[in-house]
Coordinates of C-alpha atoms in Angstrom, one line a residue:
M1 CA 0.0 0.0 0.0
T2 CA 1.3 3.5 -0.9
N3 CA 2.3 5.6 2.1
L4 CA 0.1 8.6 2.6
I5 CA 0.9 12.1 3.9
L6 CA -2.8 13.1 3.9
Q7 CA -6.1 11.3 3.7
V8 CA -9.5 13.1 3.3
Q9 CA -12.5 11.1 4.2
D10 CA -16.2 12.1 3.8
L11 CA -15.4 15.8 4.0
D12 CA -18.6 17.7 4.1
I13 CA -18.7 21.4 4.6
A14 CA -21.7 23.8 4.5
F15 CA -21.9 27.6 5.1
Q16 CA -24.6 29.3 7.1
V17 CA -25.3 32.3 4.8
D18 CA -28.0 33.9 7.0
R19 CA -30.3 32.9 9.8
K20 CA -33.3 32.3 7.6
S21 CA -32.0 30.1 4.8
E22 CA -30.7 26.5 5.0
P23 CA -26.9 26.1 5.1
F24 CA -25.3 25.9 1.7
R25 CA -23.3 22.7 1.1
A26 CA -20.1 23.6 -0.6
V27 CA -18.3 20.3 -0.3
K28 CA -20.3 17.1 -0.3
A29 CA -18.8 14.0 1.4
I30 CA -15.6 13.8 -0.7
S31 CA -12.7 11.4 -0.1
F32 CA -9.2 11.4 -1.7
D33 CA -5.6 10.6 -0.7
V34 CA -2.3 12.5 -1.1
P35 CA 0.6 10.0 -1.2
T36 CA 4.1 10.9 -0.1
N37 CA 6.4 12.5 -2.6
T38 CA 3.7 12.9 -5.3
T39 CA 1.6 15.7 -6.7
V40 CA -2.2 15.5 -6.7
A41 CA -4.1 18.0 -8.8
L42 CA -7.5 19.2 -7.5
V43 CA -9.3 20.5 -10.6
G44 CA -12.7 22.2 -11.1
E45 CA -14.4 25.4 -12.0
S46 CA -15.0 28.4 -9.7
G47 CA -17.5 27.2 -7.0
S48 CA -16.6 23.6 -7.3
G49 CA -15.3 23.5 -3.7
K50 CA -11.6 22.9 -4.4
S51 CA -10.3 25.9 -2.5
V52 CA -12.7 25.3 0.4
T53 CA -11.3 21.8 0.6
A54 CA -7.8 23.1 0.7
M55 CA -8.5 25.7 3.4
S56 CA -10.2 23.1 5.6
I57 CA -6.9 21.2 5.8
L58 CA -5.3 24.0 7.8
G59 CA -8.4 25.2 9.6
L60 CA -8.6 28.4 7.6
L61 CA -12.4 28.2 7.0
P62 CA -14.5 31.3 8.0
H63 CA -16.5 31.3 11.1
N64 CA -19.8 30.4 9.4
A65 CA -18.5 27.1 8.0
I66 CA -20.2 24.0 9.3
V67 CA -18.1 20.8 9.1
A68 CA -20.0 17.5 9.4
P69 CA -19.0 15.4 12.4
S70 CA -18.3 12.4 10.1
S71 CA -15.6 14.3 8.2
R72 CA -11.9 13.4 8.7
I73 CA -8.7 14.9 7.4
T74 CA -5.9 12.7 8.6
Y75 CA -2.3 14.1 8.5
F76 CA 0.4 11.5 8.9
G77 CA 3.3 13.9 9.4
S78 CA 6.6 12.2 9.9
N79 CA 4.9 8.7 9.9
P80 CA 3.4 8.5 6.4
G81 CA 0.8 5.7 6.2
S82 CA 1.0 4.9 9.9
A83 CA -2.1 4.3 12.0
G84 CA -1.2 7.2 14.3
G85 CA -2.2 10.0 12.0
R86 CA -3.7 13.2 13.4
D87 CA -7.2 14.4 12.5
L88 CA -6.7 18.0 11.6
L89 CA -10.4 18.8 12.0
K90 CA -10.1 18.0 15.7
A91 CA -6.8 19.7 16.2
S92 CA -6.6 22.6 18.6
R93 CA -5.7 26.1 17.5
D94 CA -2.2 25.8 19.0
Q95 CA -1.7 22.4 17.3
L96 CA -2.7 23.8 13.9
Q97 CA -0.5 26.9 14.5
S98 CA 2.5 24.6 14.9
I99 CA 1.7 22.7 11.7
R100 CA 0.9 25.8 9.5
G101 CA 4.0 27.0 7.6
K102 CA 6.2 24.3 9.1
D103 CA 4.7 21.0 8.1
I104 CA 2.0 22.2 5.7
S105 CA 2.5 25.4 3.7
V106 CA 0.2 27.2 1.2
I107 CA 1.0 29.2 -1.9
F108 CA -2.0 31.5 -2.4
Q109 CA -3.4 32.6 -5.8
E110 CA -2.9 36.4 -5.4
P111 CA 0.6 37.1 -4.2
M112 CA 0.0 40.9 -4.1
T113 CA -2.8 40.5 -1.5
S114 CA -0.9 37.8 0.4
L115 CA 2.4 39.7 0.8
N116 CA 2.6 42.5 3.3
P117 CA 3.2 45.8 1.4
V118 CA 5.0 47.5 4.2
F119 CA 7.8 44.9 4.8
T120 CA 10.5 43.9 2.4
V121 CA 10.3 40.4 0.9
G122 CA 13.4 39.4 2.8
E123 CA 11.9 40.4 6.1
Q124 CA 8.7 38.4 5.3
I125 CA 10.6 35.2 4.5
A126 CA 12.8 35.7 7.6
E127 CA 9.8 36.0 9.8
V128 CA 8.6 32.5 8.8
L129 CA 12.1 31.1 9.7
R130 CA 12.2 32.9 13.0
L131 CA 8.7 31.9 14.0
H132 CA 8.9 28.2 13.1
M133 CA 12.6 27.4 13.1
G134 CA 13.8 29.5 16.0
M135 CA 16.5 31.2 13.9
G136 CA 18.1 34.5 14.9
I137 CA 17.7 37.7 12.9
R138 CA 21.0 37.3 11.0
Q139 CA 20.7 33.6 10.3
A140 CA 17.1 34.0 9.1
G141 CA 18.1 36.9 6.9
A142 CA 20.9 34.9 5.3
R143 CA 18.6 31.9 4.8
A144 CA 16.0 34.2 3.2
I145 CA 18.5 35.3 0.6
E146 CA 19.4 31.7 -0.1
L147 CA 15.7 30.8 -0.6
L148 CA 15.2 33.7 -3.0
G149 CA 18.1 32.3 -5.0
E150 CA 16.7 28.8 -4.9
V151 CA 13.4 30.0 -6.4
G152 CA 15.2 31.8 -9.2
I153 CA 15.0 35.4 -8.2
P154 CA 18.0 37.2 -9.8
N155 CA 20.4 39.2 -7.5
P156 CA 18.8 37.7 -4.4
Q157 CA 20.9 39.7 -2.0
L158 CA 19.7 42.9 -3.6
R159 CA 16.1 41.8 -4.1
A160 CA 15.7 40.8 -0.5
N161 CA 15.4 44.5 0.3
S162 CA 12.7 45.0 -2.3
Y163 CA 9.0 45.6 -1.4
P164 CA 6.3 43.5 -3.1
H165 CA 5.2 46.3 -5.4
E166 CA 8.7 46.6 -6.8
M167 CA 8.5 43.1 -8.2
S168 CA 6.7 41.6 -11.2
G169 CA 3.8 39.2 -10.7
G170 CA 6.0 36.2 -11.5
Q171 CA 8.6 37.4 -9.0
Q172 CA 6.0 37.9 -6.3
Q173 CA 4.8 34.4 -6.8
R174 CA 8.3 33.1 -6.5
V175 CA 8.6 35.0 -3.2
M176 CA 5.4 33.3 -2.0
I177 CA 7.0 29.9 -3.0
A178 CA 10.2 30.8 -1.1
M179 CA 8.1 31.5 2.0
A180 CA 6.1 28.3 1.6
I181 CA 9.2 26.1 1.3
A182 CA 11.3 28.0 3.9
C183 CA 10.7 25.4 6.6
E184 CA 10.9 22.4 4.2
P185 CA 7.2 21.4 4.6
K186 CA 6.1 17.8 4.0
L187 CA 3.0 19.0 2.2
L188 CA 2.7 22.1 -0.1
I189 CA -0.8 23.3 -1.1
A190 CA -0.6 25.4 -4.2
D191 CA -3.9 27.3 -4.7
E192 CA -4.1 28.5 -8.4
P193 CA -0.5 29.6 -8.4
T194 CA -0.3 30.2 -12.2
T195 CA -3.7 31.8 -12.9
A196 CA -3.4 34.9 -15.2
L197 CA 0.4 34.6 -15.5
D198 CA 2.2 34.8 -18.8
V199 CA 2.7 31.4 -20.5
T200 CA 6.5 31.7 -20.0
I201 CA 6.2 32.7 -16.3
Q202 CA 3.6 29.9 -15.8
R203 CA 6.1 27.5 -17.3
Q204 CA 8.8 28.7 -14.9
I205 CA 6.5 28.4 -11.8
L206 CA 5.4 24.9 -12.8
D207 CA 9.0 23.8 -13.4
L208 CA 10.0 25.4 -10.1
V209 CA 7.3 23.6 -8.1
A210 CA 8.1 20.3 -9.7
S211 CA 11.8 20.6 -9.1
L212 CA 11.3 21.7 -5.4
Q213 CA 8.9 18.8 -4.9
V214 CA 11.7 16.4 -6.0
K215 CA 14.5 18.2 -4.1
H216 CA 12.7 18.4 -0.8
N217 CA 10.7 15.1 -1.1
M218 CA 7.5 17.1 -0.7
S219 CA 3.9 16.1 -1.5
V220 CA 2.0 18.7 -3.4
L221 CA -1.8 19.4 -3.6
F222 CA -2.1 21.6 -6.7
I223 CA -5.4 23.4 -7.2
T224 CA -6.3 24.7 -10.6
H225 CA -9.3 25.3 -12.9
D226 CA -7.2 24.5 -16.0
L227 CA -6.7 20.9 -16.9
G228 CA -4.1 22.0 -19.4
V229 CA -1.5 22.7 -16.7
V230 CA -2.1 19.4 -14.9
G231 CA -0.2 17.4 -17.5
D232 CA 3.0 19.2 -16.6
I233 CA 3.0 18.7 -12.9
A234 CA 0.6 16.1 -11.5
D235 CA 0.8 12.4 -10.9
S236 CA -2.9 12.0 -10.3
V237 CA -6.0 14.2 -10.7
V238 CA -9.2 14.7 -8.7
V239 CA -12.0 16.4 -10.7
M240 CA -14.6 18.3 -8.7
Q241 CA -17.9 19.9 -9.7
A242 CA -20.4 21.6 -7.4
G243 CA -18.8 20.2 -4.3
E244 CA -18.6 16.6 -5.5
I245 CA -15.8 14.5 -6.9
K246 CA -16.8 13.4 -10.4
E247 CA -13.6 11.4 -11.3
Q248 CA -10.1 10.7 -10.0
G249 CA -7.2 8.7 -11.2
P250 CA -3.7 8.9 -12.8
V251 CA -3.0 11.8 -15.1
K252 CA -2.5 9.6 -18.2
A253 CA -5.8 7.8 -17.7
I254 CA -7.8 11.0 -17.1
F255 CA -6.4 12.7 -20.2
E256 CA -6.5 9.7 -22.6
Q257 CA -9.7 8.0 -21.3
P258 CA -11.9 10.3 -19.3
Q259 CA -15.0 8.6 -18.0
H260 CA -17.3 11.3 -16.6
P261 CA -19.0 13.8 -19.0
Y262 CA -17.8 16.7 -16.9
T263 CA -14.1 15.6 -17.2
K264 CA -14.6 15.2 -21.0
A265 CA -16.1 18.7 -21.0
L266 CA -13.2 20.3 -19.2
L267 CA -10.8 18.8 -21.6
A268 CA -12.8 19.7 -24.7
C269 CA -13.6 23.3 -23.7
R270 CA -10.0 24.4 -24.0
P271 CA -8.9 25.5 -27.5
R272 CA -6.5 22.9 -28.9
L273 CA -3.4 23.4 -31.0
D274 CA -4.2 20.6 -33.4
A275 CA -7.9 21.4 -34.1
R276 CA -10.1 24.4 -34.6
P277 CA -13.8 23.5 -34.3
R278 CA -16.4 25.9 -35.6
R279 CA -17.6 26.2 -32.0
L280 CA -16.0 25.2 -28.8
P281 CA -18.1 22.7 -26.8
V282 CA -19.3 24.0 -23.4
I283 CA -20.1 22.1 -20.2
D284 CA -23.8 21.9 -20.8
D285 CA -23.3 20.1 -24.1
F286 CA -21.5 17.3 -22.4
M287 CA -23.7 17.0 -19.4
K288 CA -26.6 16.5 -21.8
G289 CA -24.7 14.0 -23.8
E290 CA -24.4 16.3 -26.8
G291 CA -20.7 17.1 -26.6
R292 CA -18.9 16.7 -30.0
V293 CA -15.8 18.2 -31.5
S294 CA -15.4 18.7 -35.2
V295 CA -11.9 19.0 -36.4
G296 CA -10.6 21.8 -38.6
D297 CA -14.0 23.2 -39.6
R298 CA -13.1 26.9 -39.3
A299 CA -10.6 28.3 -41.8
R300 CA -8.3 31.1 -40.6
G301 CA -5.9 33.4 -42.4
T302 CA -5.7 36.5 -44.5
T303 CA -5.3 37.3 -48.2
P304 CA -3.7 40.3 -49.9
G305 CA -7.1 41.3 -51.2
D306 CA -8.8 41.7 -47.8
P307 CA -10.1 45.2 -47.3
I308 CA -8.2 47.1 -44.6
I309 CA -10.2 48.9 -41.9
L310 CA -7.3 49.9 -39.6
E311 CA -3.6 50.6 -40.6
V312 CA -1.0 51.4 -38.0
K313 CA 2.3 53.0 -39.1
G314 CA 5.4 53.5 -36.9
L315 CA 3.4 53.7 -33.6
T316 CA 5.7 54.7 -30.8
K317 CA 4.9 55.3 -27.1
T318 CA 7.4 56.5 -24.5
F319 CA 6.6 57.0 -20.9
F320 CA 8.7 59.5 -18.8
L321 CA 9.3 58.7 -15.1
K322 CA 10.5 61.2 -12.6
E323 CA 14.0 60.5 -11.4
G324 CA 15.4 62.6 -8.5
L325 CA 14.2 66.2 -8.0
F326 CA 14.3 67.4 -11.6
G327 CA 15.3 64.5 -13.7
K328 CA 13.2 62.3 -16.0
R329 CA 13.9 58.9 -17.4
A330 CA 12.5 57.7 -20.7
V331 CA 10.9 54.2 -20.7
P332 CA 10.0 53.1 -24.3
A333 CA 6.8 51.0 -24.2
V334 CA 6.0 50.7 -27.9
R335 CA 8.7 50.9 -30.6
N336 CA 7.9 51.7 -34.2
V337 CA 5.0 49.2 -34.5
S338 CA 3.3 48.8 -37.9
F339 CA 0.4 46.5 -38.9
S340 CA -2.9 46.4 -40.7
L341 CA -6.2 44.9 -39.6
P342 CA -8.5 43.6 -42.4
R343 CA -12.3 44.1 -42.0
G344 CA -14.0 41.1 -40.4
K345 CA -10.7 39.5 -39.3
T346 CA -8.9 39.0 -36.0
L347 CA -5.3 40.0 -35.2
G348 CA -3.9 38.2 -32.2
L349 CA -1.4 40.2 -30.1
V350 CA 0.8 38.0 -27.9
G351 CA 3.8 38.5 -25.7
E352 CA 4.9 38.5 -22.1
S353 CA 3.9 41.1 -19.5
G354 CA 5.7 44.3 -20.3
S355 CA 6.0 43.5 -24.0
G356 CA 3.8 46.5 -24.9
K357 CA 0.7 44.8 -26.3
T358 CA -1.8 46.4 -23.9
T359 CA -0.1 49.8 -24.5
V360 CA -0.7 49.3 -28.2
G361 CA -4.4 48.8 -27.7
L362 CA -4.8 51.8 -25.3
T363 CA -2.8 54.1 -27.6
L364 CA -4.9 53.1 -30.6
M365 CA -8.0 54.4 -28.7
R366 CA -6.0 57.5 -27.5
L367 CA -6.4 56.4 -23.9
H368 CA -2.6 57.0 -24.0
D369 CA -1.1 59.8 -26.1
A370 CA 1.2 58.4 -28.8
T371 CA 4.7 59.7 -29.0
S372 CA 4.8 59.4 -32.8
G373 CA 3.2 57.4 -35.6
E374 CA -0.1 57.1 -37.5
V375 CA -3.3 55.2 -36.8
L376 CA -5.3 55.3 -40.1
F377 CA -9.0 54.3 -39.6
E378 CA -10.6 54.1 -43.1
G379 CA -7.8 56.5 -44.2
K380 CA -8.3 59.1 -41.4
D381 CA -5.4 59.5 -39.0
L382 CA -7.0 59.2 -35.5
L383 CA -3.9 60.6 -33.8
A384 CA -4.2 63.9 -35.6
L385 CA -7.9 64.5 -34.8
S386 CA -9.1 67.0 -32.2
E387 CA -11.1 65.7 -29.3
R388 CA -14.3 66.8 -30.9
E389 CA -13.5 65.1 -34.2
M390 CA -12.4 62.0 -32.3
M391 CA -15.8 61.7 -30.6
A392 CA -17.4 60.3 -33.8
Y393 CA -14.7 57.6 -34.0
R394 CA -14.7 56.6 -30.3
R395 CA -17.9 54.7 -30.7
R396 CA -16.5 52.8 -33.7
I397 CA -13.5 51.4 -31.8
Q398 CA -14.4 49.9 -28.5
I399 CA -12.4 47.9 -25.9
I400 CA -13.2 45.0 -23.6
F401 CA -11.0 45.2 -20.6
Q402 CA -9.4 42.2 -18.8
N403 CA -11.1 42.7 -15.5
P404 CA -15.0 42.8 -15.6
Y405 CA -15.1 43.3 -11.9
A406 CA -13.2 46.7 -12.2
S407 CA -14.6 47.9 -15.6
L408 CA -18.3 48.0 -14.6
N409 CA -19.6 50.7 -12.2
P410 CA -20.9 48.9 -9.1
R411 CA -23.3 51.7 -8.4
M412 CA -25.1 51.4 -11.7
T413 CA -27.6 48.8 -12.8
V414 CA -26.8 46.9 -15.9
G415 CA -29.6 48.8 -17.7
H416 CA -28.0 52.1 -16.8
I417 CA -24.5 50.8 -17.9
L418 CA -25.9 49.9 -21.3
V419 CA -28.2 52.9 -21.9
E420 CA -25.7 55.6 -20.8
P421 CA -23.2 55.3 -23.7
M422 CA -26.2 55.3 -26.2
K423 CA -27.3 58.7 -24.7
I424 CA -23.8 60.1 -24.8
H425 CA -23.4 59.2 -28.5
S426 CA -27.0 60.0 -29.4
I427 CA -27.8 56.5 -30.5
G428 CA -31.6 55.8 -30.6
S429 CA -34.4 58.2 -30.9
G430 CA -35.4 58.2 -27.3
E431 CA -35.3 56.4 -23.9
R432 CA -37.8 53.7 -25.0
E433 CA -35.8 52.8 -28.1
R434 CA -32.6 52.7 -26.1
V435 CA -34.1 50.4 -23.5
D436 CA -35.4 48.1 -26.2
M437 CA -32.0 48.0 -27.8
A438 CA -30.4 47.1 -24.4
F439 CA -32.9 44.3 -23.9
Q440 CA -32.0 42.9 -27.4
L441 CA -28.3 43.1 -26.6
L442 CA -28.7 41.3 -23.3
K443 CA -30.5 38.5 -25.2
R444 CA -27.8 38.5 -27.8
V445 CA -25.0 37.9 -25.2
G446 CA -27.0 35.2 -23.5
L447 CA -28.5 37.1 -20.5
S448 CA -32.1 37.4 -19.4
E449 CA -34.2 40.6 -19.5
Q450 CA -34.2 40.5 -15.6
S451 CA -30.4 41.3 -15.8
F452 CA -31.3 44.9 -16.9
Y453 CA -32.5 45.7 -13.4
K454 CA -29.6 44.0 -11.5
Y455 CA -26.2 45.3 -10.3
P456 CA -22.8 43.9 -11.4
H457 CA -22.1 42.2 -8.1
E458 CA -25.1 39.9 -8.7
F459 CA -23.3 38.3 -11.6
S460 CA -20.5 35.8 -12.1
G461 CA -17.2 36.8 -13.8
G462 CA -18.3 35.3 -17.1
Q463 CA -21.7 37.0 -17.0
R464 CA -20.0 40.3 -16.2
Q465 CA -17.7 39.9 -19.2
R466 CA -20.9 39.4 -21.3
I467 CA -22.2 42.6 -19.9
A468 CA -19.0 44.4 -20.9
I469 CA -19.3 43.0 -24.4
A470 CA -23.0 44.1 -24.6
R471 CA -21.9 47.6 -23.5
C472 CA -19.4 47.7 -26.4
L473 CA -22.1 46.6 -28.8
T474 CA -24.3 49.5 -27.8
M475 CA -21.9 51.6 -29.9
K476 CA -22.3 49.4 -33.0
P477 CA -18.5 49.3 -33.3
D478 CA -16.4 48.3 -36.3
V479 CA -13.3 47.3 -34.3
L480 CA -13.2 45.6 -30.9
I481 CA -10.0 45.5 -28.8
C482 CA -10.1 42.5 -26.5
D483 CA -7.5 43.1 -23.8
E484 CA -7.0 39.8 -22.0
S485 CA -10.8 39.5 -21.9
V486 CA -10.9 35.8 -21.2
S487 CA -7.6 35.2 -19.3
A488 CA -9.1 35.0 -15.8
L489 CA -12.2 33.0 -16.7
D490 CA -12.8 29.3 -16.1
V491 CA -12.2 27.2 -19.2
S492 CA -15.9 26.5 -19.7
V493 CA -16.9 30.2 -19.3
Q494 CA -13.9 31.1 -21.6
A495 CA -15.4 28.8 -24.3
Q496 CA -18.8 30.5 -24.0
V497 CA -17.2 34.0 -24.4
L498 CA -15.0 32.9 -27.3
N499 CA -18.1 31.4 -29.0
L500 CA -20.0 34.6 -28.5
L501 CA -17.1 36.7 -29.9
Q502 CA -17.0 34.5 -33.0
D503 CA -20.8 34.6 -33.4
L504 CA -20.7 38.4 -33.2
Q505 CA -17.9 38.6 -35.8
D506 CA -19.8 36.3 -38.2
E507 CA -23.0 38.3 -37.7
Y508 CA -21.7 41.9 -37.7
G509 CA -18.4 41.6 -39.6
L510 CA -16.5 43.0 -36.6
S511 CA -12.7 43.2 -36.6
Y512 CA -10.9 42.2 -33.5
I513 CA -7.5 43.0 -32.0
F514 CA -7.2 40.1 -29.5
I515 CA -4.6 40.7 -26.8
S516 CA -3.7 37.6 -24.8
H517 CA -0.8 35.6 -23.2
D518 CA -2.7 32.4 -23.8
L519 CA -1.3 31.0 -27.1
A520 CA -3.9 28.3 -27.5
V521 CA -6.7 30.8 -27.4
V522 CA -4.9 33.1 -29.8
K523 CA -4.4 30.4 -32.3
Y524 CA -8.0 29.4 -32.1
I525 CA -9.5 32.8 -32.7
S526 CA -6.9 34.7 -34.7
D527 CA -6.5 35.0 -38.5
R528 CA -3.1 36.6 -38.1
V529 CA -0.7 36.7 -35.1
M530 CA 1.7 39.5 -34.1
V531 CA 4.3 38.6 -31.5
M532 CA 5.7 41.4 -29.4
N533 CA 8.7 41.7 -27.1
E534 CA 10.1 44.8 -25.3
G535 CA 7.7 47.0 -27.2
A536 CA 8.7 45.8 -30.7
I537 CA 7.3 43.4 -33.2
V538 CA 9.3 40.2 -33.2
E539 CA 7.3 38.2 -35.8
M540 CA 4.0 38.4 -37.7
A541 CA 2.3 35.8 -39.8
D542 CA -1.0 33.9 -40.3
S543 CA -1.9 32.0 -37.2
D544 CA -1.4 28.5 -38.6
E545 CA 1.9 29.4 -40.1
I546 CA 3.4 31.0 -37.0
Y547 CA 2.5 27.9 -34.9
R548 CA 3.8 25.4 -37.5
H549 CA 7.0 27.3 -38.6
P550 CA 8.0 30.0 -36.1
R551 CA 11.0 31.9 -37.4
E552 CA 12.2 33.7 -34.3
E553 CA 13.8 32.2 -31.2
Y554 CA 11.5 34.3 -28.9
T555 CA 8.4 32.9 -30.7
R556 CA 9.7 29.4 -30.3
K557 CA 10.3 30.1 -26.6
L558 CA 6.7 31.1 -26.2
L559 CA 5.4 28.1 -28.0
S560 CA 7.6 25.7 -26.0
S561 CA 6.0 27.1 -22.8
I562 CA 2.5 25.9 -23.7
P563 CA 1.4 23.3 -21.0
K564 CA 1.6 19.7 -22.1
G565 CA -2.0 19.1 -21.3
Y566 CA -2.9 21.0 -24.5
Q567 CA -1.4 18.1 -26.4
L568 CA -2.1 15.2 -24.1
A569 CA -5.8 15.0 -24.2
A570 CA -7.6 12.8 -26.6
L571 CA -10.3 14.5 -28.7
P572 CA -13.7 13.4 -27.5
S573 CA -15.7 11.7 -30.2

């Protein structure tokens, strides 16, 4: 029998939302094992109960959580597989405090909210060592520098004195990993550690966790909503939906012969590199037994005869940062970028964080002032127009931002959010016509008429992104700039939004500039792909061509970082 580090048995957790309603069951009598020196992936969409399960292991559930008396979480500590394991659900606060960080550590999803902004990263790592290992200040400080080096932070002695906001997202996540492994824990819980990271940074984090697992003989419980990353890191998979385990087994078996319709759906919802179905299947298709994937139905690419709606020539954007009392430092963000966008086609813009792709999108809309260059929209240079002249073009070029939680006004109803831009741009003959148009748009993006009267906080992330798309459509635009608009969504919701964008393009002939770090998504939806690095274009070609025959080393590096799970899964039939 395989030695176990952790055993979860009949875990059942409910939450008392208010005094009147029945408790909501978030986790429903689930059981799974975590063997020693292995990685188990806990996979599911938002709301599946995977993070609640992870937090229950360390007693980090909120006060309104109700754990069923029959539930057990047995931690075997230094005696894996022995009969003397400790039930963590019955452990005292002091006992849990001695385990947290030392025996069992957590890497949280959002490093910026997990790291203390007023202490240097070196101080925060040293605090863990002083608390759990009894080290002195100097010894802990020296060990903190060693740990930063171990997780791949360059110049660790210098960076130990940095504050979290002075580091990139990938570096912040590495600091969190350094804190988590500081006491050489026996079990590491990684809660969505790669969500919304660039594909190359994601690859580095996955490789780092895998190498540390081997080096320190750790067990890892890896939580994610993306089955694509599981093939890179996990030995076995536990698939959750709505608080229940639908399927569990070795990675190879789950990818090649998934048994449950939900698992098949999670695999099929992700855009693949070897197929481009006309529509991506969604969860409901498979749960109804209707899930099918057609291979290579949708042709992509451009031709020299395609009519051009937007042409960019020599676009340059430089930011100037204050340095000292009177000095300024130039930071080039976009360097001499030129491209054309055909009508009814999609240009994919890919690159790592800081490559300049979002700055390109914002500068096209004049949300940033360009340093130099031309943006020709149907032959008219948008950068040379006055604010009054630009007003007529603003409605014809719209942007869908990455974060639907931040881009919708929480004090406005959805109806107000949709009607207001129509009033500003004098679209519709009166209030009644505008309201009717808003109802039609809500229906078009798959939302009910009741949504008109609700506020943004009453919707899920995917629904909010649909509202943001509907708001753009109120302007009847010709060009939509999609700035990482599906990057933080569950794969099933991502599939729904991608299908919607494709339907809208087919119906209205919209042209898209699709900005993303997810190369599989870019290949699926783009006719042409432009690769950016350090503000400049590295390579540009039709989407199939750039994936089959990348010319530049940087492009090959990006493609090699795509998780193995995007190639491992068998196509459902």
